[in-house]
Amino acid sequence: MVMKSIRAAATRILSRSDVRKGVPKEPQTAHMVGLHHEFAGHPSRGMTPSKLAAILDQAETGDIVGQYELFEDMEEKDGHIMSEMGKRRRAVLGLEWDIVPPKNPSERERDNAKALQELMMGLEDLEDTIFDITDAIGKAFANLEFDGWHRVDGDWVPRGIIYRPQSWFQLVRGQRQEIRLRGAAGGIELEPFGWITHTHKAKSGYLERAALFRVLVWPYLFKNYSVGDLAEFLEIYGIPMRVGKYPSGATKDEKLALLRALAQLGHNAAGIVPNGMELDFLKAAEGDPAAFELMIDWCEKTQSKAILGGTLTSQADGKTSTNALGNVHNEVRLDLRDSDAGQVAKTISRDLVYPMALLNGLTESWARCPRFVFNTQQAEDLAEYAKALPSLVRLGFQIPRQWAQERVAIPEPEDGEDILAMPSRPAARERPAVASAAAQHSTLEETSAPPEQMLERTREALQPITDRWIDQARALLNDVESLEEFRSRLVELYPQMTLDQYADALAEAMAASHLAGRNEVTEESPDALS
């Protein structure tokens, strides 16, 4: 819906000579005084299971204000939720980003991508914008409003990007669900070029039910009960039970005086009682807080699982935590980060990069517009490619260079740009393997068969082995899920051939090739070797 409205606006704008008339100069909500002066409620106060269920039901019937005010309370009052959501959101914020041209770009499209990169880097609040967009990870959607557009050094850029709370909006169901500003007659449609609208589903379904915080509300409620019970228990734990006895016929004022005396004894260790009344001190309160702590621990682990996919990257219990399990949980967290980054990058490409490209004449269509991407490549992935690719090339696999550079996140070098290269080796510093093979040449020249027979014999001996090996390697490559698995299983293909046998075969082939070359030279010029 958002993309469709932007495209329609772009068609109207690009057909005009004056682009400035087609973009908003101020925020759409600039004159919506009611929204700006609205104070948030705090539905978490006095929360009960029945009250919570009512808030969730209201959201499903169209009134989402209470639900999103509750989400704000949860993030503000529950330190564990705040911490875990912060980890997940800032994982995206910590990634490097780039503006890349479309596939098979022309020279002009490469230049346009560079220009957009410079414009994006000039946005002072871009980091805050990315962080505010990730608010949708927990709440299903997040809207950021442009504070109008203006020219800076001749280029169109947003004057500012402002976060707007979810309680300002309503969700309209139809053929496709739409986010609108709250208002009469089904709400107010969002203006093109006026908003960044990011939707982020924790599960499938309508947005009001797809929020991650919907999963967290019940552990939040149960934890609140347990924390309250624990606080009450600790308040009286270790304090002896105080019982006051008043004589028959005591007045109401005398009873209240006795009650106040009991309270003073509990807090101040001193107090007075009316004459004729008695005080008894019974055994101190007993109990075990472990039950409350167990419930709190369960709630926080459930929250961690829902937010980060595991618990061992959040806290360790000293019993079940191991380095291996921690690494597994960390891999899950990285999967979530990469998924979050991919979704956020699509929204930024659509709602920020594309409008900037259109308004500045840097693209003609969404299909050929440069894209915003996060770099999620891990250093260990680069090492795995460096190990596996040479082996695959030696086996005969034809690997496009552009594909390999995309996989390792290394950009194509520009014309005239300095590139890394292997240093040249001095001729005198011959590697041991080559020297070893060369040392055998003289012996083979004196004792071996003619070079043609040696080459044919070596070819006949190695051809079936290499053919089977290449076929097995191709089949293995289709069976594995990662380059690391392929590398580890590659040695299984031909275990009966040792490294020494490989070395002998290679040395024999090199010697035969050397003699064949010398033989050809001798036949063409008998005096060449004299």
XYZ file of C-alpha atoms in Angstrom, residues 1 3 12 16 31 61 71 91 114 122 171 173 183 209 228 234 299 338 354 391 408 420 458 503:
24
model
C 0.000 0.000 0.000
C 4.823 1.497 -2.180
C 2.863 12.980 -10.802
C 6.190 18.437 -13.518
C -1.911 20.777 12.624
C -11.711 -5.190 17.514
C 3.548 -2.237 25.627
C 22.386 -5.683 17.000
C 27.493 6.574 -5.043
C 24.799 13.371 5.194
C -5.235 -0.437 11.716
C -8.657 -4.096 7.588
C -9.464 10.046 12.857
C -1.947 -9.780 16.961
C 4.944 -8.228 44.625
C 10.650 -9.892 52.640
C 9.136 -15.614 33.420
C 20.136 -10.987 9.975
C 13.635 5.576 -3.291
C 39.607 -26.445 -3.866
C 32.345 -12.599 0.530
C 45.643 -6.108 -3.300
C 49.986 -40.904 -16.129
C 52.363 -36.304 -4.185
